[in-house]
PDB file of C-alpha atoms in Angstrom:
ATOM      1  CA  MET H   1      19.976  15.805 -19.508  1.00  0.00           C
ATOM      2  CA  LEU H   2      18.187  13.823 -22.216  1.00  0.00           C
ATOM      3  CA  ASN H   3      21.534  12.512 -23.449  1.00  0.00           C
ATOM      4  CA  VAL H   4      22.405  11.299 -19.955  1.00  0.00           C
ATOM      5  CA  MET H   5      19.045   9.568 -19.585  1.00  0.00           C
ATOM      6  CA  THR H   6      19.462   7.816 -22.908  1.00  0.00           C
ATOM      7  CA  ALA H   7      23.058   6.827 -22.217  1.00  0.00           C
ATOM      8  CA  THR H   8      22.196   5.446 -18.776  1.00  0.00           C
ATOM      9  CA  LEU H   9      19.379   3.236 -20.055  1.00  0.00           C
ATOM     10  CA  VAL H  10      21.257   2.027 -23.128  1.00  0.00           C
ATOM     11  CA  GLY H  11      24.520   1.650 -21.207  1.00  0.00           C
ATOM     12  CA  ALA H  12      22.856  -0.557 -18.604  1.00  0.00           C
ATOM     13  CA  ALA H  13      21.407  -2.771 -21.331  1.00  0.00           C
ATOM     14  CA  VAL H  14      24.774  -3.029 -23.100  1.00  0.00           C
ATOM     15  CA  GLY H  15      26.543  -4.077 -19.898  1.00  0.00           C
ATOM     16  CA  ASP H  16      23.789  -6.557 -19.079  1.00  0.00           C
ATOM     17  CA  ALA H  17      23.895  -8.098 -22.560  1.00  0.00           C
ATOM     18  CA  LEU H  18      27.682  -8.410 -22.463  1.00  0.00           C
ATOM     19  CA  GLY H  19      27.535 -10.208 -19.124  1.00  0.00           C
ATOM     20  CA  MET H  20      24.526 -12.359 -20.015  1.00  0.00           C
ATOM     21  CA  PRO H  21      26.395 -15.333 -21.595  1.00  0.00           C
ATOM     22  CA  ASN H  22      28.815 -15.608 -18.664  1.00  0.00           C
ATOM     23  CA  GLU H  23      26.306 -15.427 -15.806  1.00  0.00           C
ATOM     24  CA  THR H  24      27.047 -18.175 -13.212  1.00  0.00           C
ATOM     25  CA  SER H  25      30.367 -19.005 -14.944  1.00  0.00           C
ATOM     26  CA  PRO H  26      33.811 -18.823 -13.311  1.00  0.00           C
ATOM     27  CA  PRO H  27      36.029 -15.816 -14.061  1.00  0.00           C
ATOM     28  CA  SER H  28      37.652 -15.797 -17.507  1.00  0.00           C
ATOM     29  CA  LEU H  29      39.847 -12.729 -17.279  1.00  0.00           C
ATOM     30  CA  ARG H  30      42.498 -14.152 -19.598  1.00  0.00           C
ATOM     31  CA  HIS H  31      40.007 -14.449 -22.438  1.00  0.00           C
ATOM     32  CA  THR H  32      37.960 -11.257 -22.384  1.00  0.00           C
ATOM     33  CA  THR H  33      36.133 -10.078 -25.480  1.00  0.00           C
ATOM     34  CA  GLY H  34      34.462  -6.748 -26.057  1.00  0.00           C
ATOM     35  CA  CYS H  35      31.666  -8.038 -28.259  1.00  0.00           C
ATOM     36  CA  PHE H  36      28.281  -9.648 -27.743  1.00  0.00           C
ATOM     37  CA  THR H  37      28.331 -13.430 -27.684  1.00  0.00           C
ATOM     38  CA  ARG H  38      25.841 -16.237 -27.270  1.00  0.00           C
ATOM     39  CA  PRO H  39      25.663 -18.485 -24.193  1.00  0.00           C
ATOM     40  CA  SER H  40      26.522 -22.145 -24.420  1.00  0.00           C
ATOM     41  CA  ARG H  41      23.665 -24.516 -25.206  1.00  0.00           C
ATOM     42  CA  TRP H  42      23.635 -25.690 -21.564  1.00  0.00           C
ATOM     43  CA  HIS H  43      23.400 -22.206 -20.100  1.00  0.00           C
ATOM     44  CA  PRO H  44      20.154 -20.943 -18.474  1.00  0.00           C
ATOM     45  CA  ASN H  45      20.217 -18.095 -21.021  1.00  0.00           C
ATOM     46  CA  ALA H  46      20.770 -20.467 -23.958  1.00  0.00           C
ATOM     47  CA  ASP H  47      17.705 -19.172 -25.811  1.00  0.00           C
ATOM     48  CA  LEU H  48      19.030 -15.606 -25.895  1.00  0.00           C
ATOM     49  CA  LEU H  49      20.921 -14.193 -28.866  1.00  0.00           C
ATOM     50  CA  PRO H  50      24.027 -11.977 -28.806  1.00  0.00           C
ATOM     51  CA  GLY H  51      23.050  -8.478 -27.690  1.00  0.00           C
ATOM     52  CA  GLN H  52      19.977  -9.544 -25.743  1.00  0.00           C
ATOM     53  CA  TYR H  53      19.675  -8.540 -22.095  1.00  0.00           C
ATOM     54  CA  THR H  54      18.400 -10.299 -18.968  1.00  0.00           C
ATOM     55  CA  ASP H  55      15.792  -9.670 -16.287  1.00  0.00           C
ATOM     56  CA  ASP H  56      17.792  -6.724 -14.902  1.00  0.00           C
ATOM     57  CA  THR H  57      17.105  -4.585 -17.960  1.00  0.00           C
ATOM     58  CA  GLN H  58      13.579  -5.969 -18.215  1.00  0.00           C
ATOM     59  CA  ILE H  59      12.818  -4.736 -14.687  1.00  0.00           C
ATOM     60  CA  MET H  60      14.379  -1.350 -15.414  1.00  0.00           C
ATOM     61  CA  LEU H  61      12.187  -1.015 -18.499  1.00  0.00           C
ATOM     62  CA  ILE H  62       8.991  -2.084 -16.714  1.00  0.00           C
ATOM     63  CA  ILE H  63       9.410   0.690 -14.158  1.00  0.00           C
ATOM     64  CA  ALA H  64      10.594   3.260 -16.683  1.00  0.00           C
ATOM     65  CA  GLU H  65       7.615   2.580 -18.963  1.00  0.00           C
ATOM     66  CA  LEU H  66       5.165   2.937 -16.074  1.00  0.00           C
ATOM     67  CA  LEU H  67       6.812   6.195 -15.026  1.00  0.00           C
ATOM     68  CA  ALA H  68       6.735   7.512 -18.585  1.00  0.00           C
ATOM     69  CA  ASP H  69       3.033   6.626 -18.799  1.00  0.00           C
ATOM     70  CA  GLY H  70       2.385   8.488 -15.550  1.00  0.00           C
ATOM     71  CA  ARG H  71       0.818   5.435 -13.947  1.00  0.00           C
ATOM     72  CA  TYR H  72       3.601   4.046 -11.792  1.00  0.00           C
ATOM     73  CA  SER H  73       2.712   2.587  -8.423  1.00  0.00           C
ATOM     74  CA  GLU H  74       4.102  -0.376  -6.538  1.00  0.00           C
ATOM     75  CA  THR H  75       0.871  -2.236  -7.331  1.00  0.00           C
ATOM     76  CA  GLU H  76       1.196  -1.576 -11.066  1.00  0.00           C
ATOM     77  CA  TYR H  77       4.851  -2.609 -10.987  1.00  0.00           C
ATOM     78  CA  ALA H  78       4.041  -5.806  -9.089  1.00  0.00           C
ATOM     79  CA  ASP H  79       1.217  -6.641 -11.502  1.00  0.00           C
ATOM     80  CA  GLU H  80       3.376  -6.181 -14.597  1.00  0.00           C
ATOM     81  CA  LEU H  81       6.300  -8.091 -13.093  1.00  0.00           C
ATOM     82  CA  CYS H  82       4.039 -10.991 -12.118  1.00  0.00           C
ATOM     83  CA  ARG H  83       2.378 -10.977 -15.541  1.00  0.00           C
ATOM     84  CA  MET H  84       5.746 -11.335 -17.265  1.00  0.00           C
ATOM     85  CA  PHE H  85       6.853 -14.010 -14.813  1.00  0.00           C
ATOM     86  CA  ALA H  86       3.657 -16.035 -15.280  1.00  0.00           C
ATOM     87  CA  ALA H  87       4.058 -15.816 -19.054  1.00  0.00           C
ATOM     88  CA  GLY H  88       7.616 -17.106 -18.808  1.00  0.00           C
ATOM     89  CA  LYS H  89       8.996 -13.886 -20.271  1.00  0.00           C
ATOM     90  CA  LEU H  90      11.388 -12.955 -17.455  1.00  0.00           C
ATOM     91  CA  ARG H  91      14.840 -14.090 -18.520  1.00  0.00           C
ATOM     92  CA  PHE H  92      16.529 -16.307 -15.928  1.00  0.00           C
ATOM     93  CA  PRO H  93      15.004 -14.269 -13.090  1.00  0.00           C
ATOM     94  CA  ASP H  94      16.713 -13.781  -9.765  1.00  0.00           C
ATOM     95  CA  ALA H  95      15.440 -16.488  -7.391  1.00  0.00           C
ATOM     96  CA  THR H  96      14.069 -13.843  -5.045  1.00  0.00           C
ATOM     97  CA  ILE H  97      12.199 -12.148  -7.899  1.00  0.00           C
ATOM     98  CA  ALA H  98      10.667 -15.513  -8.800  1.00  0.00           C
ATOM     99  CA  ALA H  99       9.697 -16.240  -5.192  1.00  0.00           C
ATOM    100  CA  ALA H 100       8.189 -12.781  -4.775  1.00  0.00           C
ATOM    101  CA  CYS H 101       6.103 -13.180  -7.931  1.00  0.00           C
ATOM    102  CA  GLU H 102       4.819 -16.531  -6.696  1.00  0.00           C
ATOM    103  CA  HIS H 103       4.072 -14.970  -3.303  1.00  0.00           C
ATOM    104  CA  ILE H 104       2.127 -12.084  -4.842  1.00  0.00           C
ATOM    105  CA  THR H 105       0.273 -14.285  -7.332  1.00  0.00           C
ATOM    106  CA  ALA H 106      -0.787 -16.595  -4.513  1.00  0.00           C
ATOM    107  CA  GLY H 107      -2.522 -13.613  -2.922  1.00  0.00           C
ATOM    108  CA  LYS H 108      -0.249 -13.377   0.084  1.00  0.00           C
ATOM    109  CA  GLY H 109       0.285  -9.669  -0.252  1.00  0.00           C
ATOM    110  CA  GLU H 110       0.530  -6.760  -2.655  1.00  0.00           C
ATOM    111  CA  ALA H 111       4.283  -6.732  -2.192  1.00  0.00           C
ATOM    112  CA  GLY H 112       6.181  -9.998  -2.019  1.00  0.00           C
ATOM    113  CA  GLY H 113       8.937  -8.585   0.129  1.00  0.00           C
ATOM    114  CA  ILE H 114      11.080 -11.715   0.386  1.00  0.00           C
ATOM    115  CA  TYR H 115      13.757 -11.378   3.061  1.00  0.00           C
ATOM    116  CA  SER H 116      16.705 -11.901   0.752  1.00  0.00           C
ATOM    117  CA  ALA H 117      19.854  -9.973  -0.119  1.00  0.00           C
ATOM    118  CA  THR H 118      20.131 -10.999  -3.765  1.00  0.00           C
ATOM    119  CA  ALA H 119      20.991  -8.313  -6.300  1.00  0.00           C
ATOM    120  CA  GLY H 120      17.871  -8.688  -8.435  1.00  0.00           C
ATOM    121  CA  CYS H 121      16.579  -5.505  -6.836  1.00  0.00           C
ATOM    122  CA  VAL H 122      19.194  -3.052  -8.104  1.00  0.00           C
ATOM    123  CA  ALA H 123      17.555  -2.464 -11.488  1.00  0.00           C
ATOM    124  CA  THR H 124      14.642  -0.743  -9.747  1.00  0.00           C
ATOM    125  CA  ALA H 125      16.967   2.142  -8.915  1.00  0.00           C
ATOM    126  CA  LEU H 126      17.804   3.474 -12.362  1.00  0.00           C
ATOM    127  CA  PRO H 127      14.507   4.996 -13.529  1.00  0.00           C
ATOM    128  CA  PHE H 128      14.085   6.880 -10.254  1.00  0.00           C
ATOM    129  CA  ALA H 129      17.690   8.077 -10.360  1.00  0.00           C
ATOM    130  CA  LEU H 130      16.895   9.679 -13.706  1.00  0.00           C
ATOM    131  CA  ILE H 131      13.790  11.576 -12.584  1.00  0.00           C
ATOM    132  CA  CYS H 132      14.188  12.362  -8.866  1.00  0.00           C
ATOM    133  CA  GLU H 133      16.292  15.382  -7.954  1.00  0.00           C
ATOM    134  CA  ASN H 134      15.382  15.499  -4.266  1.00  0.00           C
ATOM    135  CA  PRO H 135      17.559  12.934  -2.431  1.00  0.00           C
ATOM    136  CA  ILE H 136      14.882  12.187   0.162  1.00  0.00           C
ATOM    137  CA  THR H 137      12.329  11.493  -2.550  1.00  0.00           C
ATOM    138  CA  LEU H 138      14.859   9.380  -4.428  1.00  0.00           C
ATOM    139  CA  ARG H 139      15.603   7.216  -1.399  1.00  0.00           C
ATOM    140  CA  GLU H 140      11.936   6.755  -0.516  1.00  0.00           C
ATOM    141  CA  ARG H 141      10.843   5.829  -4.022  1.00  0.00           C
ATOM    142  CA  VAL H 142      13.703   3.385  -4.561  1.00  0.00           C
ATOM    143  CA  VAL H 143      13.148   1.625  -1.234  1.00  0.00           C
ATOM    144  CA  SER H 144       9.415   1.344  -1.949  1.00  0.00           C
ATOM    145  CA  ALA H 145      10.001  -0.122  -5.406  1.00  0.00           C
ATOM    146  CA  CYS H 146      12.668  -2.496  -4.141  1.00  0.00           C
ATOM    147  CA  GLY H 147      10.290  -3.602  -1.368  1.00  0.00           C
ATOM    148  CA  VAL H 148       7.918  -5.148  -3.895  1.00  0.00           C
ATOM    149  CA  THR H 149      10.288  -8.102  -4.180  1.00  0.00           C
ATOM    150  CA  HIS H 150      12.948  -7.662  -1.490  1.00  0.00           C
ATOM    151  CA  SER H 151      12.508  -6.793   2.193  1.00  0.00           C
ATOM    152  CA  HIS H 152      16.127  -7.278   3.293  1.00  0.00           C
ATOM    153  CA  PRO H 153      17.822  -3.999   4.350  1.00  0.00           C
ATOM    154  CA  ALA H 154      20.914  -4.872   2.319  1.00  0.00           C
ATOM    155  CA  ALA H 155      18.828  -5.191  -0.842  1.00  0.00           C
ATOM    156  CA  HIS H 156      17.363  -1.757  -0.173  1.00  0.00           C
ATOM    157  CA  ALA H 157      20.860  -0.431   0.503  1.00  0.00           C
ATOM    158  CA  ALA H 158      22.123  -1.793  -2.809  1.00  0.00           C
ATOM    159  CA  ALA H 159      19.302  -0.205  -4.779  1.00  0.00           C
ATOM    160  CA  VAL H 160      19.800   3.091  -2.948  1.00  0.00           C
ATOM    161  CA  ALA H 161      23.552   2.954  -3.630  1.00  0.00           C
ATOM    162  CA  CYS H 162      22.983   2.457  -7.360  1.00  0.00           C
ATOM    163  CA  ALA H 163      20.399   5.239  -7.425  1.00  0.00           C
ATOM    164  CA  PHE H 164      22.716   7.717  -5.745  1.00  0.00           C
ATOM    165  CA  LEU H 165      25.635   6.633  -7.916  1.00  0.00           C
ATOM    166  CA  ILE H 166      23.739   7.528 -11.095  1.00  0.00           C
ATOM    167  CA  SER H 167      22.031  10.585  -9.633  1.00  0.00           C
ATOM    168  CA  SER H 168      25.348  11.985  -8.367  1.00  0.00           C
ATOM    169  CA  VAL H 169      26.956  11.563 -11.776  1.00  0.00           C
ATOM    170  CA  GLN H 170      23.967  13.185 -13.460  1.00  0.00           C
ATOM    171  CA  ARG H 171      24.183  16.196 -11.184  1.00  0.00           C
ATOM    172  CA  GLY H 172      27.929  16.585 -11.664  1.00  0.00           C
ATOM    173  CA  MET H 173      28.790  15.903  -8.031  1.00  0.00           C
ATOM    174  CA  LYS H 174      32.302  14.966  -6.961  1.00  0.00           C
ATOM    175  CA  ASN H 175      33.106  11.445  -5.733  1.00  0.00           C
ATOM    176  CA  PRO H 176      29.862   9.694  -6.763  1.00  0.00           C
ATOM    177  CA  LEU H 177      31.204   6.330  -5.589  1.00  0.00           C
ATOM    178  CA  SER H 178      31.782   7.725  -2.117  1.00  0.00           C
ATOM    179  CA  ILE H 179      28.339   9.334  -2.067  1.00  0.00           C
ATOM    180  CA  ALA H 180      26.766   6.030  -3.078  1.00  0.00           C
ATOM    181  CA  ARG H 181      28.701   4.154  -0.388  1.00  0.00           C
ATOM    182  CA  LYS H 182      27.613   6.569   2.340  1.00  0.00           C
ATOM    183  CA  ASN H 183      23.982   6.255   1.316  1.00  0.00           C
ATOM    184  CA  ALA H 184      24.238   2.463   1.268  1.00  0.00           C
ATOM    185  CA  GLU H 185      25.606   2.515   4.802  1.00  0.00           C
ATOM    186  CA  LEU H 186      22.550   4.433   6.011  1.00  0.00           C
ATOM    187  CA  GLU H 187      20.419   1.448   4.999  1.00  0.00           C
ATOM    188  CA  ASP H 188      22.795  -1.409   5.828  1.00  0.00           C
ATOM    189  CA  THR H 189      26.104  -0.865   7.592  1.00  0.00           C
ATOM    190  CA  VAL H 190      27.584  -4.177   6.465  1.00  0.00           C
ATOM    191  CA  LEU H 191      27.073  -3.437   2.780  1.00  0.00           C
ATOM    192  CA  GLY H 192      28.340   0.111   3.197  1.00  0.00           C
ATOM    193  CA  LYS H 193      31.516  -1.161   4.825  1.00  0.00           C
ATOM    194  CA  ARG H 194      32.041  -3.823   2.152  1.00  0.00           C
ATOM    195  CA  ILE H 195      31.759  -1.188  -0.563  1.00  0.00           C
ATOM    196  CA  GLY H 196      34.242   0.897   1.417  1.00  0.00           C
ATOM    197  CA  THR H 197      36.614  -2.074   1.551  1.00  0.00           C
ATOM    198  CA  ALA H 198      36.339  -2.480  -2.228  1.00  0.00           C
ATOM    199  CA  LEU H 199      37.184   1.172  -2.821  1.00  0.00           C
ATOM    200  CA  ASP H 200      40.096   0.976  -0.379  1.00  0.00           C
ATOM    201  CA  LEU H 201      41.481  -2.112  -2.109  1.00  0.00           C
ATOM    202  CA  GLU H 202      41.287  -0.393  -5.477  1.00  0.00           C
ATOM    203  CA  ALA H 203      43.068   2.675  -4.114  1.00  0.00           C
ATOM    204  CA  GLU H 204      45.832   0.425  -2.792  1.00  0.00           C
ATOM    205  CA  GLY H 205      46.368  -0.957  -6.303  1.00  0.00           C
ATOM    206  CA  ILE H 206      45.487  -4.573  -5.519  1.00  0.00           C
ATOM    207  CA  SER H 207      45.180  -6.808  -8.579  1.00  0.00           C
ATOM    208  CA  LEU H 208      41.753  -7.786  -9.853  1.00  0.00           C
ATOM    209  CA  ASP H 209      42.464 -11.460  -9.186  1.00  0.00           C
ATOM    210  CA  ALA H 210      43.288 -10.659  -5.571  1.00  0.00           C
ATOM    211  CA  ALA H 211      40.257  -8.393  -5.271  1.00  0.00           C
ATOM    212  CA  LEU H 212      38.001 -11.172  -6.533  1.00  0.00           C
ATOM    213  CA  SER H 213      39.307 -13.499  -3.850  1.00  0.00           C
ATOM    214  CA  VAL H 214      38.364 -10.936  -1.197  1.00  0.00           C
ATOM    215  CA  LEU H 215      35.172  -9.432  -2.604  1.00  0.00           C
ATOM    216  CA  GLY H 216      33.591 -12.380  -4.425  1.00  0.00           C
ATOM    217  CA  ASN H 217      31.196 -12.283  -7.367  1.00  0.00           C
ATOM    218  CA  ASP H 218      28.028 -14.085  -6.289  1.00  0.00           C
ATOM    219  CA  VAL H 219      24.390 -12.964  -6.608  1.00  0.00           C
ATOM    220  CA  THR H 220      24.174 -11.324  -3.195  1.00  0.00           C
ATOM    221  CA  VAL H 221      24.470  -7.567  -2.974  1.00  0.00           C
ATOM    222  CA  TYR H 222      27.304  -8.092  -0.495  1.00  0.00           C
ATOM    223  CA  GLN H 223      29.479  -9.307  -3.378  1.00  0.00           C
ATOM    224  CA  THR H 224      27.892  -7.882  -6.552  1.00  0.00           C
ATOM    225  CA  LEU H 225      27.892  -4.246  -5.390  1.00  0.00           C
ATOM    226  CA  PRO H 226      31.431  -4.064  -3.942  1.00  0.00           C
ATOM    227  CA  LEU H 227      32.912  -5.765  -7.002  1.00  0.00           C
ATOM    228  CA  SER H 228      31.018  -3.439  -9.353  1.00  0.00           C
ATOM    229  CA  PHE H 229      32.275  -0.400  -7.458  1.00  0.00           C
ATOM    230  CA  PHE H 230      35.831  -1.759  -7.548  1.00  0.00           C
ATOM    231  CA  LEU H 231      35.641  -2.130 -11.326  1.00  0.00           C
ATOM    232  CA  ILE H 232      34.148   1.331 -11.833  1.00  0.00           C
ATOM    233  CA  ALA H 233      36.930   2.861  -9.752  1.00  0.00           C
ATOM    234  CA  ARG H 234      39.650   0.837 -11.496  1.00  0.00           C
ATOM    235  CA  TYR H 235      38.771   1.095 -15.191  1.00  0.00           C
ATOM    236  CA  ARG H 236      38.276   4.501 -16.823  1.00  0.00           C
ATOM    237  CA  SER H 237      38.070   3.109 -20.346  1.00  0.00           C
ATOM    238  CA  VAL H 238      34.458   2.160 -21.087  1.00  0.00           C
ATOM    239  CA  GLU H 239      35.491  -0.670 -23.393  1.00  0.00           C
ATOM    240  CA  GLU H 240      37.817  -2.151 -20.771  1.00  0.00           C
ATOM    241  CA  LEU H 241      35.337  -1.652 -17.916  1.00  0.00           C
ATOM    242  CA  LEU H 242      32.532  -3.442 -19.732  1.00  0.00           C
ATOM    243  CA  SER H 243      34.736  -6.210 -21.075  1.00  0.00           C
ATOM    244  CA  VAL H 244      36.179  -6.989 -17.651  1.00  0.00           C
ATOM    245  CA  ALA H 245      32.763  -6.751 -15.966  1.00  0.00           C
ATOM    246  CA  ALA H 246      31.421  -9.322 -18.417  1.00  0.00           C
ATOM    247  CA  HIS H 247      34.184 -11.798 -17.554  1.00  0.00           C
ATOM    248  CA  VAL H 248      34.604 -11.571 -13.765  1.00  0.00           C
ATOM    249  CA  GLY H 249      32.334 -14.589 -13.351  1.00  0.00           C
ATOM    250  CA  GLY H 250      29.333 -15.128 -11.134  1.00  0.00           C
ATOM    251  CA  ASN H 251      26.708 -12.412 -11.376  1.00  0.00           C
ATOM    252  CA  THR H 252      28.107 -10.917 -14.579  1.00  0.00           C
ATOM    253  CA  ASP H 253      24.804  -9.698 -15.991  1.00  0.00           C
ATOM    254  CA  THR H 254      24.048  -7.508 -12.973  1.00  0.00           C
ATOM    255  CA  ILE H 255      27.666  -6.427 -12.582  1.00  0.00           C
ATOM    256  CA  GLY H 256      27.678  -5.457 -16.249  1.00  0.00           C
ATOM    257  CA  PHE H 257      24.332  -3.698 -15.831  1.00  0.00           C
ATOM    258  CA  ILE H 258      25.668  -1.515 -12.993  1.00  0.00           C
ATOM    259  CA  CYS H 259      28.948  -0.760 -14.759  1.00  0.00           C
ATOM    260  CA  GLY H 260      27.175  -0.019 -18.034  1.00  0.00           C
ATOM    261  CA  ALA H 261      24.691   2.345 -16.399  1.00  0.00           C
ATOM    262  CA  TYR H 262      27.524   4.215 -14.698  1.00  0.00           C
ATOM    263  CA  ALA H 263      29.582   4.369 -17.885  1.00  0.00           C
ATOM    264  CA  GLY H 264      26.621   5.729 -19.812  1.00  0.00           C
ATOM    265  CA  ALA H 265      25.882   8.407 -17.232  1.00  0.00           C
ATOM    266  CA  ALA H 266      29.524   9.371 -16.656  1.00  0.00           C
ATOM    267  CA  TYR H 267      31.087   9.088 -20.103  1.00  0.00           C
ATOM    268  CA  GLY H 268      28.196   9.113 -22.587  1.00  0.00           C
ATOM    269  CA  LEU H 269      27.406   6.704 -25.392  1.00  0.00           C
ATOM    270  CA  SER H 270      30.079   8.252 -27.597  1.00  0.00           C
ATOM    271  CA  SER H 271      32.630   6.547 -25.329  1.00  0.00           C
ATOM    272  CA  PHE H 272      31.128   3.094 -25.972  1.00  0.00           C
ATOM    273  CA  PRO H 273      32.268   0.884 -28.833  1.00  0.00           C
ATOM    274  CA  PRO H 274      29.760   1.871 -31.542  1.00  0.00           C
ATOM    275  CA  GLY H 275      29.152  -1.719 -32.534  1.00  0.00           C
ATOM    276  CA  LEU H 276      27.792  -2.489 -29.079  1.00  0.00           C
ATOM    277  CA  VAL H 277      25.448   0.476 -28.957  1.00  0.00           C
ATOM    278  CA  SER H 278      23.985  -0.217 -32.383  1.00  0.00           C
ATOM    279  CA  ALA H 279      23.591  -3.959 -31.780  1.00  0.00           C
ATOM    280  CA  VAL H 280      22.079  -4.031 -28.287  1.00  0.00           C
ATOM    281  CA  GLU H 281      18.493  -5.198 -28.087  1.00  0.00           C
ATOM    282  CA  GLY H 282      15.876  -2.460 -27.785  1.00  0.00           C
ATOM    283  CA  LYS H 283      18.109   0.551 -28.425  1.00  0.00           C
ATOM    284  CA  GLY H 284      15.365   2.430 -30.253  1.00  0.00           C
ATOM    285  CA  ARG H 285      12.837   1.623 -27.558  1.00  0.00           C
ATOM    286  CA  MET H 286      15.146   3.003 -24.883  1.00  0.00           C
ATOM    287  CA  GLU H 287      15.828   6.180 -26.850  1.00  0.00           C
ATOM    288  CA  ILE H 288      12.093   6.821 -27.126  1.00  0.00           C
ATOM    289  CA  LEU H 289      11.599   5.966 -23.463  1.00  0.00           C
ATOM    290  CA  ALA H 290      14.315   8.411 -22.396  1.00  0.00           C
ATOM    291  CA  ARG H 291      12.601  11.175 -24.379  1.00  0.00           C
ATOM    292  CA  ARG H 292       9.266  10.391 -22.773  1.00  0.00           C
ATOM    293  CA  LEU H 293      10.772  10.439 -19.282  1.00  0.00           C
ATOM    294  CA  HIS H 294      12.518  13.709 -20.024  1.00  0.00           C
ATOM    295  CA  GLU H 295       9.344  15.311 -21.360  1.00  0.00           C
ATOM    296  CA  ARG H 296       7.237  14.193 -18.402  1.00  0.00           C
ATOM    297  CA  TYR H 297       9.634  14.867 -15.540  1.00  0.00           C
ATOM    298  CA  ALA H 298      12.372  17.210 -16.775  1.00  0.00           C
ATOM    299  CA  ARG H 299      14.199  16.634 -13.469  1.00  0.00           C
ATOM    300  CA  LYS H 300      11.117  17.362 -11.365  1.00  0.00           C
ATOM    301  CA  ASP H 301      10.195  15.026  -8.533  1.00  0.00           C
TER     302      ASP H 301
END
């Protein structure tokens, strides 16, 4: 179990860092590379170096650290998130995350809860997926954490879907993508159906270019989640999955984050290109964090 925890955290960061330079860019599927690169000087992430991750991994690590310390609460999470935002340390944050931090800092509520369906919420799911065995507890904790910044049902559905995707893989369950889709639909029927459409299109053998024209790649969960699930279903090679995810355009950092987390949980870090694992920012920190989570929770809710 410790190996899965480590691989999920590191895998998410690898996917995020691969997608980071191409965030907001158009698809570049004819020119994919499987190595870390630096954004252009005009890119919002221009200050980041190859192998560095974005706000998705930062949020995952905030929650995971609080859980490992045994002091997680929505208030503590909100405080730490707002502290990083105020210090300018969140890397190109999701607009909803930024608005929620401003809302909380202005004293308008403990939880910002912006009614938005952007995908900045999905990173909250991973730490809970690693420690919660009871599915009811998992759903409740993910929705509560997501609610700090997002109040839209589709945002909650996306976080729940990612949580159940990773949890199902961890527990060796069959058809984790289907399980994740069903759990998403319980929170938001539209998102659940869009994920179902993505999985159906993949099963039909539609090309990625055609799938992109149907599914989209923008920052909303209605496009980020279905496209991520399509890629996970299509590509069984970790190197190919992560390379394609980093070049599908649009919300590539979050798409890469989801695909990387899944690849880590499902295939293990030994399936990743070793150069990526060794070069990703914070690898040692995440290895220590995984051990601390394992020691504290050991799969106990």
